[in-house]
Amino acid sequence: MSPRLALVVLAVAGLTVGGIAAVVGASELSRVIWSGATAPVLVVLLVEIVTSLRRGSVGLDLVAALSMGAALLFGEALAANVVGLMYAGGQLLEQFAEGRAKRELTALLGRVPRTAMRKRDGALEQVPIGELVPGDLILIRAGDTLPVDGTVVATTAVVNEAALTGEPLPVKHKAGEALLSGSINAGDAFEMTVTHPAAQSTFAHIVRLVEQAQQTKAPVVRVADRLAVWFLLVTVAIAGAAWWWSGDHLRALAVLVVATPCPLILALPVALISGISRAAGQGILIKDGGALEALSRVRTVIVDKTGTLTHGVAHVAEIRTIDASWDADELLRLVASLDQASNHVIAQALVAEARERGLVLTPPSAVAEVTGSGISGQVEGHELSAGGSRYVAARSTGDPYTLRAGLEPGTAVVAAALDGKLVGIIVLHDPLRTDAADVIAGFARHGVERIVLASGDRQDVVDALANRVPLSAAIGDLSPEAKLQLVRQEVSQAPTMMVGDGVNDAPALAAASVGVAMGARGSAASAQTAGVVILVDRLDRALGALEIAARTRTIATQSVVGGLLLSLVGMLFAAFGLLPPIAGALFQEAIDVVVILNALRALR
């Protein structure tokens, strides 16, 4: 039995036994019983108050202590017992509501795997997941939760990713495809190669973010804490005025009782954690109440292109060489060898394409990368540069733009130069997400006043994309520093949300009023700096995050304002003698139930 439930049971028992004693005429015994049942609740409450005061926090628990203490002092033992029951019941109700609100987060934390079946020397051994290292081969049995990130080996894996992404249907992954830790094996057993240690896995990172979400107090809650002090003063002032004006101490007691506890301290935390939990159920991880609050105020949205408006998985459409002496596959092999040292999505796409073609890659050396522009280094004894046309043109003879004849505007191109001479270009296609236009239009319908596309790609690429989606502005040729400056400029004008895939967007995500990272892969810089992480590769979840935040804020405001008004009305009725202490306690408990149930609507 939990301590809060024990207090409720004790208060109910005291109220019942004391009531029986009063009925049989043992009035003195009944007062003793009611006082005894109130005392444990009051003692626990006083301990909580002292603890809060040591942290520098003054809350409305003081009102509850004053009302119970005053009732005992004035000889109103029955009223004290009723107030104790209502307070303990309110705390139990709050505990239940928070448990309901955290159900998605709690379920996620409760599924953290502890061990894994590692295959070594032809035998299986059960080991703690902390001992797994990249390259280990592990067996994932039917129903197992994947303990680390990895890739499928030699078969097809069917996994349920609902806890991470909100997608209800199992997903099939072919051999070589990546798997997220935290997914559940929904098919036959399969083997998986570990790609990240447990501490750096997607699931471990998500768990850390969830724990942070549960512990951080939102700015609006901190404001509510300050308002609680003023409400305390108003309560005491009304109670004192009622006593002074009427000369009846019961009126003052009734005022205190009606204000115990207050929806200000119940509704906000429940509503906020409900909204965070609701978002988690859709694959949207909101790190804390502050991020949720910031989302609800967004008026400007800045979106990256690659990996955000597009899927970020470019495919090689064509390879053009400077002359017939160059083989297309050889050019791809050299560029992919160099790109092994880059984390850019296009670089990763070229490496994946080369491996799919069976090309043998060699490790590069002396690598230097200009983020968002290009990369240079030594490959098989040659100096190789690859990247944007402007980047390569500055490091070679020859003009990459001459090889672009006939290409559609907006086509992504990687130029390459070997030993200072242009050798060719690789043409890639990264299609616009099918729902991009609808999502952008949804932002506008949701009250977003300005939508800006900010990309490191060439301006002509950005312009071509802007013709297909409704944007306020489309800006290309941005370095990470320039993108950061753009975000700061927009933030100075209005609350701004930055949506990016995180390869080069981490500084901009951190500078925004709230950053939204598309995807969580281990300890990626974007997921660390963003306030919101979308775990599923769907742009519409960014719009969903705005909608959930706005609805949560509306519900929280309704609960607080409505609850406070009802409390004030009850206090005035009590001050004029129209609401006795016991009735006031029941009235306040009804208010608490209403505001908490309303706050829980954020779950739906």
Coordinates of C-alpha atoms in Angstrom, one line a residue:
M1 CA 0.0 0.0 0.0
S2 CA 1.4 3.4 -1.0
P3 CA 1.8 6.1 1.7
R4 CA -0.8 8.3 0.1
L5 CA -3.3 5.5 0.0
A6 CA -2.5 4.6 3.6
L7 CA -3.4 8.2 4.7
V8 CA -6.7 8.0 2.8
V9 CA -7.6 4.7 4.5
L10 CA -6.7 6.0 7.9
A11 CA -8.7 9.2 7.4
V12 CA -11.7 7.2 6.2
A13 CA -11.4 4.8 9.1
G14 CA -11.2 7.7 11.6
L15 CA -14.2 9.4 10.0
T16 CA -16.3 6.2 10.1
V17 CA -15.4 5.1 13.7
G18 CA -15.7 8.6 15.0
G19 CA -19.1 8.9 13.3
I20 CA -20.3 5.7 15.0
A21 CA -19.1 7.0 18.4
A22 CA -21.0 10.3 17.8
V23 CA -24.2 8.4 17.0
V24 CA -24.0 6.3 20.2
G25 CA -23.5 9.5 22.2
A26 CA -19.8 9.3 22.9
S27 CA -19.1 12.8 21.6
E28 CA -15.8 13.3 23.4
L29 CA -14.5 10.0 22.1
S30 CA -15.6 10.9 18.6
R31 CA -13.6 14.1 18.7
V32 CA -10.5 12.2 19.9
I33 CA -10.9 9.7 17.1
W34 CA -11.4 12.4 14.4
S35 CA -8.4 14.4 15.8
G36 CA -6.2 11.2 15.9
A37 CA -7.1 10.4 12.2
T38 CA -6.2 14.0 11.2
A39 CA -2.9 14.1 13.0
P40 CA -0.9 11.7 10.7
V41 CA -2.1 13.7 7.6
L42 CA -1.1 16.9 9.2
V43 CA 2.4 15.6 10.3
V44 CA 3.1 14.3 6.7
L45 CA 2.0 17.6 5.3
L46 CA 4.2 19.6 7.7
V47 CA 7.2 17.5 6.7
E48 CA 6.6 18.2 3.0
I49 CA 6.2 21.9 3.8
V50 CA 9.6 22.0 5.6
T51 CA 11.2 20.1 2.8
S52 CA 9.8 22.6 0.3
L53 CA 10.9 25.6 2.3
R54 CA 14.4 24.3 2.5
R55 CA 14.4 24.2 -1.3
G56 CA 13.2 27.8 -1.3
S57 CA 9.7 26.9 -2.5
V58 CA 6.5 28.2 -0.8
G59 CA 3.4 26.4 -2.0
L60 CA -0.3 26.1 -1.3
D61 CA 0.3 23.1 1.0
L62 CA 0.5 25.8 3.7
V63 CA -3.2 26.5 3.2
A64 CA -4.0 22.8 3.9
A65 CA -1.9 22.9 7.0
L66 CA -3.5 26.1 8.2
S67 CA -7.0 24.7 7.7
M68 CA -6.4 21.4 9.5
G69 CA -4.5 23.2 12.3
A70 CA -7.2 25.8 12.7
A71 CA -9.9 23.2 12.7
L72 CA -8.2 21.3 15.5
L73 CA -7.5 24.5 17.4
F74 CA -11.1 25.7 17.2
G75 CA -12.3 22.2 18.4
E76 CA -13.8 21.4 15.0
A77 CA -12.4 17.8 14.9
L78 CA -14.9 16.5 12.4
A79 CA -14.1 19.4 10.0
A80 CA -10.4 18.7 10.5
N81 CA -10.9 15.0 9.7
V82 CA -12.9 15.8 6.6
V83 CA -10.3 18.3 5.4
G84 CA -7.6 15.7 6.1
L85 CA -9.5 13.1 4.0
M86 CA -10.1 15.6 1.2
Y87 CA -6.4 16.6 1.1
A88 CA -5.1 13.0 1.3
G89 CA -7.7 12.0 -1.4
G90 CA -6.6 14.9 -3.6
Q91 CA -2.9 13.8 -3.3
L92 CA -3.9 10.3 -4.2
L93 CA -6.0 11.6 -7.1
E94 CA -3.0 13.6 -8.3
Q95 CA -0.8 10.5 -8.1
F96 CA -3.3 8.5 -10.1
A97 CA -3.6 11.3 -12.7
E98 CA 0.2 11.6 -13.1
G99 CA 0.5 7.9 -13.5
R100 CA -2.1 8.0 -16.2
A101 CA -0.4 10.9 -17.8
K102 CA 3.0 9.2 -17.8
R103 CA 1.8 5.9 -19.1
E104 CA 3.6 6.1 -22.5
L105 CA 6.8 7.3 -20.9
T106 CA 6.7 4.7 -18.0
A107 CA 6.0 1.9 -20.5
L108 CA 9.1 3.0 -22.4
L109 CA 11.3 3.1 -19.4
G110 CA 10.0 -0.3 -18.2
R111 CA 11.1 -2.0 -21.3
V112 CA 14.9 -1.3 -21.0
P113 CA 16.6 -4.6 -21.8
R114 CA 19.4 -5.8 -19.4
T115 CA 21.0 -8.7 -21.1
A116 CA 21.6 -10.0 -24.7
M117 CA 22.4 -13.4 -26.3
R118 CA 25.8 -13.0 -27.8
K119 CA 27.1 -15.5 -30.3
R120 CA 30.8 -16.2 -30.0
D121 CA 32.9 -19.2 -31.2
G122 CA 29.8 -20.9 -32.4
A123 CA 28.1 -20.8 -28.9
L124 CA 25.5 -18.5 -27.3
E125 CA 26.2 -16.7 -24.1
Q126 CA 23.9 -14.4 -22.1
V127 CA 25.8 -11.2 -21.3
P128 CA 24.9 -7.8 -19.8
I129 CA 24.3 -5.3 -22.7
G130 CA 27.1 -3.1 -21.3
E131 CA 29.6 -5.7 -22.6
L132 CA 28.4 -5.5 -26.2
V133 CA 30.7 -3.8 -28.6
P134 CA 30.4 -2.9 -32.3
G135 CA 30.9 -6.0 -34.5
D136 CA 29.4 -8.5 -31.9
L137 CA 26.9 -10.9 -33.3
I138 CA 23.8 -11.3 -31.2
L139 CA 20.6 -13.4 -31.4
I140 CA 17.3 -11.7 -31.2
R141 CA 14.6 -14.2 -30.1
A142 CA 10.9 -13.8 -30.9
G143 CA 9.5 -11.2 -28.5
D144 CA 12.9 -9.8 -27.5
T145 CA 13.5 -6.1 -27.2
L146 CA 16.5 -5.1 -29.3
P147 CA 19.1 -4.1 -26.7
V148 CA 21.4 -2.0 -29.0
D149 CA 21.4 -0.6 -32.5
G150 CA 22.5 -2.9 -35.2
T151 CA 22.0 -4.4 -38.7
V152 CA 20.2 -7.5 -39.9
V153 CA 22.4 -10.5 -40.8
A154 CA 21.4 -12.8 -43.8
T155 CA 17.7 -12.8 -43.4
T156 CA 14.6 -10.6 -43.0
A157 CA 13.7 -9.2 -39.6
V158 CA 10.1 -8.2 -38.6
V159 CA 10.1 -5.7 -35.8
N160 CA 7.5 -3.7 -34.0
E161 CA 8.8 -0.1 -33.6
A162 CA 5.6 1.3 -32.1
A163 CA 7.1 2.3 -28.8
L164 CA 9.7 4.4 -30.6
T165 CA 7.8 5.7 -33.6
G166 CA 4.1 5.3 -32.9
E167 CA 3.8 3.2 -36.0
P168 CA 1.3 0.4 -35.1
L169 CA 2.3 -2.1 -37.9
P170 CA 5.4 -4.3 -37.8
V171 CA 8.2 -3.3 -40.2
K172 CA 10.2 -5.6 -42.3
H173 CA 14.0 -5.1 -42.6
K174 CA 16.2 -6.9 -45.1
A175 CA 19.7 -8.1 -44.6
G176 CA 22.1 -5.1 -44.1
E177 CA 19.4 -2.7 -43.0
A178 CA 19.6 -0.8 -39.8
L179 CA 17.6 -1.7 -36.7
L180 CA 16.7 0.6 -33.8
S181 CA 17.3 -0.5 -30.2
G182 CA 14.0 -0.6 -28.3
S183 CA 12.1 -2.2 -31.1
I184 CA 10.5 -5.6 -30.4
N185 CA 11.1 -8.7 -32.6
A186 CA 7.6 -9.4 -33.9
G187 CA 8.7 -12.3 -36.1
D188 CA 11.1 -15.2 -36.1
A189 CA 14.4 -15.2 -34.3
F190 CA 17.3 -13.5 -36.3
E191 CA 20.9 -12.5 -35.9
M192 CA 22.0 -8.9 -35.7
T193 CA 25.4 -7.2 -35.9
V194 CA 26.0 -4.6 -33.2
T195 CA 26.8 -1.1 -34.5
H196 CA 26.7 1.0 -31.3
P197 CA 27.6 0.2 -27.7
A198 CA 24.5 0.1 -25.4
A199 CA 25.3 3.5 -23.9
Q200 CA 25.3 5.1 -27.3
S201 CA 22.3 3.3 -28.7
T202 CA 19.1 4.9 -29.8
F203 CA 17.1 3.4 -27.0
A204 CA 19.5 4.5 -24.3
H205 CA 19.5 8.0 -25.7
I206 CA 15.7 8.0 -25.7
V207 CA 15.6 6.8 -22.2
R208 CA 17.8 9.6 -21.0
L209 CA 15.6 12.1 -22.8
V210 CA 12.5 10.6 -21.2
E211 CA 14.0 10.8 -17.7
Q212 CA 14.9 14.4 -18.4
A213 CA 11.3 15.1 -19.6
Q214 CA 9.9 13.6 -16.3
Q215 CA 12.2 15.7 -14.0
T216 CA 12.3 19.1 -15.6
K217 CA 9.9 21.8 -14.5
A218 CA 8.4 23.9 -17.2
P219 CA 8.6 27.7 -17.1
V220 CA 4.8 28.0 -16.8
V221 CA 4.9 25.7 -13.8
R222 CA 7.6 27.9 -12.2
V223 CA 5.3 30.9 -12.9
A224 CA 2.4 29.0 -11.3
D225 CA 4.6 28.4 -8.2
R226 CA 5.0 32.2 -7.9
L227 CA 1.3 32.7 -8.4
A228 CA 0.6 30.2 -5.6
V229 CA 2.3 32.5 -3.1
W230 CA -0.1 35.3 -4.1
F231 CA -3.1 33.0 -3.9
L232 CA -1.9 32.0 -0.4
L233 CA -1.9 35.7 0.6
V234 CA -5.3 36.3 -0.9
T235 CA -6.7 33.2 0.9
V236 CA -5.3 34.3 4.3
A237 CA -6.6 37.9 3.7
I238 CA -10.1 36.8 2.8
A239 CA -10.2 34.4 5.8
G240 CA -8.9 37.1 8.2
A241 CA -11.4 39.7 6.8
A242 CA -14.3 37.2 7.2
W243 CA -13.4 36.6 10.8
W244 CA -12.9 40.3 11.6
W245 CA -16.1 41.4 9.9
S246 CA -18.4 38.6 11.3
G247 CA -16.6 37.7 14.5
D248 CA -17.2 34.0 13.5
H249 CA -14.0 31.9 13.4
L250 CA -15.8 29.2 11.5
R251 CA -16.1 31.5 8.5
A252 CA -12.3 31.9 8.4
L253 CA -11.9 28.2 8.7
A254 CA -14.4 27.6 5.9
V255 CA -12.4 30.0 3.6
L256 CA -9.2 28.1 4.3
V257 CA -10.9 24.8 3.7
V258 CA -12.3 25.8 0.3
A259 CA -8.8 26.8 -0.8
T260 CA -7.3 23.4 0.1
P261 CA -5.7 22.2 -2.2
C262 CA -5.7 24.4 -5.3
P263 CA -6.1 23.5 -9.0
L264 CA -3.1 25.7 -9.7
I265 CA -0.7 23.1 -8.2
L266 CA -2.7 20.1 -9.7
A267 CA -3.8 20.9 -13.2
L268 CA -0.6 22.3 -14.7
P269 CA 1.8 19.4 -14.0
V270 CA -0.8 16.8 -15.0
A271 CA -1.7 18.6 -18.3
L272 CA 1.9 19.1 -19.3
I273 CA 3.0 15.5 -18.6
S274 CA -0.2 14.3 -20.4
G275 CA 0.8 16.3 -23.5
I276 CA 4.4 14.9 -23.4
S277 CA 3.1 11.4 -23.0
R278 CA 0.6 11.9 -25.8
A279 CA 3.3 13.1 -28.1
A280 CA 5.5 10.1 -27.1
G281 CA 2.8 7.8 -28.3
Q282 CA 3.1 9.3 -31.8
G283 CA 6.8 9.0 -32.0
I284 CA 7.4 12.6 -30.9
L285 CA 9.8 12.9 -27.9
I286 CA 9.4 16.3 -26.2
K287 CA 12.3 16.6 -23.8
D288 CA 10.6 18.8 -21.1
G289 CA 7.7 21.0 -20.3
G290 CA 9.7 24.0 -21.4
A291 CA 9.9 22.6 -25.0
L292 CA 6.2 21.9 -24.9
E293 CA 5.4 25.4 -23.9
A294 CA 7.7 26.9 -26.5
L295 CA 6.0 24.8 -29.2
S296 CA 2.6 26.2 -28.2
R297 CA 3.8 29.7 -28.9
V298 CA 5.6 29.2 -32.3
R299 CA 4.8 31.7 -35.0
T300 CA 7.8 31.2 -37.3
V301 CA 9.0 27.8 -38.7
I302 CA 12.4 27.3 -40.4
V303 CA 12.9 24.0 -42.2
D304 CA 16.0 22.5 -43.6
K305 CA 15.8 20.8 -47.0
T306 CA 17.8 17.6 -47.1
G307 CA 16.4 15.0 -44.7
T308 CA 13.5 17.3 -43.7
L309 CA 11.5 18.4 -46.7
T310 CA 13.2 15.6 -48.6
H311 CA 13.8 12.1 -47.3
G312 CA 17.5 12.8 -47.0
V313 CA 18.3 9.5 -48.8
A314 CA 19.7 10.5 -52.2
H315 CA 20.0 8.0 -55.0
V316 CA 22.6 8.1 -57.7
A317 CA 20.7 8.9 -61.0
E318 CA 23.7 9.4 -63.3
I319 CA 27.5 9.7 -63.4
R320 CA 29.1 12.1 -65.9
T321 CA 32.9 12.0 -66.5
I322 CA 35.0 14.7 -68.0
D323 CA 36.1 12.3 -70.8
A324 CA 35.8 8.7 -71.9
S325 CA 39.1 7.7 -70.1
W326 CA 37.2 7.7 -66.8
D327 CA 34.9 4.8 -65.8
A328 CA 31.8 5.8 -64.0
D329 CA 32.1 3.1 -61.4
E330 CA 35.7 4.0 -60.7
L331 CA 34.8 7.6 -60.1
L332 CA 32.0 6.6 -57.7
R333 CA 34.4 4.2 -55.9
L334 CA 37.0 6.9 -55.3
V335 CA 34.5 9.5 -54.1
A336 CA 32.7 6.9 -51.9
S337 CA 36.1 6.0 -50.4
L338 CA 36.7 9.6 -49.4
D339 CA 33.1 10.0 -48.2
Q340 CA 33.6 7.2 -45.7
A341 CA 35.0 10.0 -43.5
S342 CA 31.9 12.2 -43.7
N343 CA 28.7 12.0 -41.8
H344 CA 26.7 14.0 -44.4
V345 CA 23.6 12.3 -45.7
I346 CA 24.8 12.6 -49.4
A347 CA 28.2 11.2 -48.5
Q348 CA 26.5 8.2 -46.8
A349 CA 24.3 7.7 -49.8
L350 CA 27.3 7.5 -52.1
V351 CA 29.0 5.0 -49.8
A352 CA 25.8 2.9 -49.7
E353 CA 25.5 3.1 -53.5
A354 CA 29.1 2.0 -54.0
R355 CA 28.7 -1.0 -51.7
E356 CA 25.5 -2.0 -53.4
R357 CA 27.4 -2.1 -56.7
G358 CA 30.0 -4.3 -55.1
L359 CA 32.8 -1.7 -55.3
V360 CA 35.8 -2.1 -53.0
L361 CA 36.4 1.0 -50.9
T362 CA 39.7 2.0 -49.4
P363 CA 40.2 4.1 -46.3
P364 CA 41.1 7.8 -46.9
S365 CA 43.7 9.8 -45.0
A366 CA 44.5 13.5 -44.3
V367 CA 40.8 14.3 -44.6
A368 CA 39.5 17.9 -44.2
E369 CA 35.8 18.7 -44.5
V370 CA 34.1 22.0 -44.9
T371 CA 30.7 21.3 -43.3
G372 CA 27.9 21.5 -45.9
S373 CA 30.3 22.3 -48.8
G374 CA 32.7 19.5 -49.5
I375 CA 35.5 17.2 -48.4
S376 CA 39.1 16.7 -49.4
G377 CA 41.7 14.0 -48.6
Q378 CA 44.1 11.4 -49.8
V379 CA 42.8 8.3 -51.5
E380 CA 45.2 5.7 -52.8
G381 CA 48.0 8.2 -53.0
H382 CA 45.9 10.9 -54.8
E383 CA 44.5 14.2 -53.7
L384 CA 40.8 14.0 -54.1
S385 CA 38.1 16.7 -53.6
A386 CA 34.4 16.1 -53.7
G387 CA 31.4 18.2 -52.9
G388 CA 29.5 21.2 -54.3
S389 CA 30.5 22.6 -57.7
R390 CA 31.7 25.8 -56.1
Y391 CA 33.8 23.9 -53.6
V392 CA 35.4 21.7 -56.2
A393 CA 35.9 24.5 -58.8
A394 CA 38.0 26.4 -56.2
R395 CA 40.3 23.4 -55.8
S396 CA 40.7 22.3 -59.4
T397 CA 41.1 23.3 -63.0
G398 CA 37.9 22.9 -65.1
D399 CA 34.4 24.0 -64.5
P400 CA 31.9 21.5 -63.0
Y401 CA 29.0 23.6 -64.3
T402 CA 29.8 22.6 -67.9
L403 CA 28.9 19.0 -67.1
R404 CA 25.4 20.0 -65.8
A405 CA 23.9 20.6 -69.3
G406 CA 20.3 19.2 -69.5
L407 CA 19.9 18.6 -65.8
E408 CA 16.6 19.8 -64.3
P409 CA 16.9 22.8 -62.0
G410 CA 17.3 21.7 -58.4
T411 CA 19.1 18.5 -59.2
A412 CA 21.7 17.6 -56.5
V413 CA 25.2 17.2 -57.9
V414 CA 28.5 16.1 -56.3
A415 CA 31.5 17.2 -58.3
A416 CA 34.9 15.5 -58.0
A417 CA 38.5 16.5 -58.8
L418 CA 41.6 14.3 -58.7
D419 CA 45.0 15.8 -58.2
G420 CA 43.6 19.3 -59.0
K421 CA 41.8 18.3 -62.2
L422 CA 38.0 18.0 -62.6
V423 CA 37.1 14.4 -63.4
G424 CA 33.3 14.4 -63.3
I425 CA 30.0 14.8 -61.5
I426 CA 27.6 12.4 -59.8
V427 CA 24.0 13.3 -60.2
L428 CA 21.7 12.4 -57.3
H429 CA 18.0 12.5 -56.8
D430 CA 16.4 13.2 -53.4
P431 CA 12.7 13.5 -54.0
L432 CA 10.5 15.8 -52.0
R433 CA 8.4 14.1 -49.4
T434 CA 4.9 13.4 -50.7
D435 CA 3.3 15.2 -47.7
A436 CA 5.7 18.2 -47.6
A437 CA 3.3 20.6 -49.3
D438 CA 0.4 19.5 -47.0
V439 CA 2.5 19.8 -43.9
I440 CA 3.7 23.3 -44.8
A441 CA 0.1 24.3 -45.5
G442 CA -0.8 22.8 -42.2
F443 CA 1.7 25.0 -40.4
A444 CA 0.0 28.1 -41.9
R445 CA -3.5 26.8 -40.9
H446 CA -2.2 26.2 -37.4
G447 CA -1.3 29.9 -36.9
V448 CA 2.3 29.9 -38.1
E449 CA 2.8 33.3 -39.8
R450 CA 6.2 32.8 -41.5
I451 CA 7.7 29.6 -43.0
V452 CA 11.3 29.8 -44.2
L453 CA 13.3 27.2 -46.1
A454 CA 17.0 27.4 -45.1
S455 CA 19.4 25.2 -46.9
G456 CA 23.1 24.8 -47.6
D457 CA 22.2 23.7 -51.2
R458 CA 22.6 26.0 -54.1
Q459 CA 20.0 28.7 -54.5
D460 CA 18.7 27.3 -57.8
V461 CA 18.1 23.9 -56.0
V462 CA 16.2 25.7 -53.3
D463 CA 14.2 27.8 -55.7
A464 CA 13.1 24.8 -57.6
L465 CA 11.8 23.2 -54.4
A466 CA 10.1 26.4 -53.3
N467 CA 8.0 26.4 -56.5
R468 CA 6.4 23.2 -55.2
V469 CA 5.5 24.1 -51.6
P470 CA 4.0 27.3 -50.1
L471 CA 6.8 29.2 -48.4
S472 CA 7.4 32.7 -47.1
A473 CA 11.0 32.6 -48.1
A474 CA 13.5 30.2 -49.5
I475 CA 17.2 30.8 -48.8
G476 CA 20.1 28.7 -50.2
D477 CA 23.9 28.7 -50.2
L478 CA 23.9 28.9 -46.4
S479 CA 26.8 27.8 -44.4
P480 CA 26.1 26.5 -40.9
E481 CA 27.2 29.8 -39.5
A482 CA 24.9 31.7 -41.8
K483 CA 22.0 29.4 -41.0
L484 CA 22.6 30.0 -37.3
Q485 CA 22.6 33.7 -37.9
L486 CA 19.3 33.4 -39.8
V487 CA 17.7 31.5 -36.9
R488 CA 18.8 34.1 -34.4
Q489 CA 17.4 36.8 -36.6
E490 CA 14.0 35.1 -36.8
V491 CA 14.0 34.4 -33.1
S492 CA 14.4 38.1 -32.4
Q493 CA 11.2 38.7 -34.3
A494 CA 8.9 35.9 -33.1
P495 CA 8.9 32.5 -31.3
T496 CA 10.7 30.2 -33.9
M497 CA 10.8 26.5 -34.5
M498 CA 13.7 25.1 -36.4
V499 CA 13.2 21.7 -38.0
G500 CA 16.4 19.9 -39.3
D501 CA 17.8 16.4 -39.9
G502 CA 20.8 17.2 -37.7
V503 CA 23.8 16.6 -39.8
N504 CA 24.9 20.3 -39.8
D505 CA 21.9 21.8 -38.1
A506 CA 22.8 21.3 -34.4
P507 CA 23.8 25.0 -33.8
A508 CA 20.7 26.3 -35.5
L509 CA 18.5 23.9 -33.6
A510 CA 20.0 25.0 -30.3
A511 CA 19.5 28.7 -31.2
A512 CA 15.8 28.4 -32.0
S513 CA 13.0 28.9 -29.5
V514 CA 12.5 25.2 -29.9
G515 CA 14.5 22.9 -32.1
V516 CA 12.9 19.8 -33.7
A517 CA 15.3 17.0 -34.9
M518 CA 14.2 14.5 -37.5
G519 CA 15.2 11.2 -36.1
A520 CA 17.2 10.0 -33.1
R521 CA 20.4 8.1 -33.8
G522 CA 22.4 7.5 -30.7
S523 CA 24.3 10.6 -29.5
A524 CA 23.7 12.6 -32.6
A525 CA 24.4 16.3 -32.0
S526 CA 20.9 17.3 -33.3
A527 CA 19.1 15.0 -30.8
Q528 CA 21.2 16.4 -28.0
T529 CA 20.6 20.0 -28.8
A530 CA 17.0 19.9 -30.0
G531 CA 14.1 20.3 -27.6
V532 CA 12.0 17.8 -29.6
V533 CA 13.1 14.6 -31.4
I534 CA 10.9 13.0 -34.0
L535 CA 11.6 9.3 -33.9
V536 CA 9.8 8.3 -37.1
D537 CA 10.8 9.5 -40.5
R538 CA 7.7 11.6 -41.1
L539 CA 7.5 15.3 -41.5
D540 CA 3.9 15.5 -40.4
R541 CA 4.9 14.7 -36.9
A542 CA 6.5 18.1 -36.6
L543 CA 3.0 19.6 -37.3
G544 CA 1.6 17.1 -34.8
A545 CA 4.0 18.3 -32.2
L546 CA 2.6 21.9 -32.7
E547 CA -1.0 20.7 -32.5
I548 CA -0.4 18.6 -29.3
A549 CA 1.4 21.5 -27.6
A550 CA -1.2 24.1 -28.5
R551 CA -4.0 21.8 -27.2
T552 CA -2.2 21.0 -24.0
R553 CA -1.6 24.6 -23.3
T554 CA -5.3 25.4 -23.9
I555 CA -6.4 22.6 -21.6
A556 CA -3.9 23.6 -18.9
T557 CA -5.1 27.2 -19.0
Q558 CA -8.8 26.1 -18.9
S559 CA -8.1 24.0 -15.8
V560 CA -6.2 26.6 -13.9
V561 CA -8.4 29.6 -14.7
G562 CA -11.6 27.7 -14.2
G563 CA -10.4 26.0 -11.0
L564 CA -9.2 29.3 -9.5
L565 CA -12.5 31.1 -10.3
L566 CA -14.5 28.3 -8.7
S567 CA -12.2 28.4 -5.7
L568 CA -12.6 32.1 -5.3
V569 CA -16.3 31.9 -5.6
G570 CA -16.4 29.2 -2.9
M571 CA -14.2 31.3 -0.7
L572 CA -16.5 34.3 -1.0
F573 CA -19.5 32.1 -0.2
A574 CA -17.6 30.8 2.8
A575 CA -16.7 34.3 3.9
F576 CA -20.4 35.3 4.0
G577 CA -21.3 32.2 6.0
L578 CA -23.1 30.4 3.1
L579 CA -20.6 27.5 2.9
P580 CA -19.7 25.7 6.2
P581 CA -16.3 24.0 6.5
I582 CA -17.4 20.5 5.8
A583 CA -19.4 21.5 2.7
G584 CA -16.4 23.7 1.7
A585 CA -14.1 20.7 1.8
L586 CA -16.5 18.6 -0.4
F587 CA -16.9 21.6 -2.8
Q588 CA -13.1 22.0 -3.2
E589 CA -12.6 18.2 -3.7
A590 CA -15.2 18.4 -6.5
I591 CA -13.2 21.2 -8.1
D592 CA -10.0 19.2 -7.9
V593 CA -11.6 16.2 -9.6
V594 CA -13.0 18.4 -12.4
V595 CA -9.7 20.2 -13.1
I596 CA -7.6 17.0 -13.1
L597 CA -10.1 15.1 -15.3
N598 CA -10.0 18.1 -17.7
A599 CA -6.1 18.1 -17.6
L600 CA -6.1 14.4 -18.5
R601 CA -7.9 15.3 -21.8
A602 CA -4.5 16.2 -23.1
L603 CA -3.9 12.4 -23.3
R604 CA -6.6 12.1 -26.0

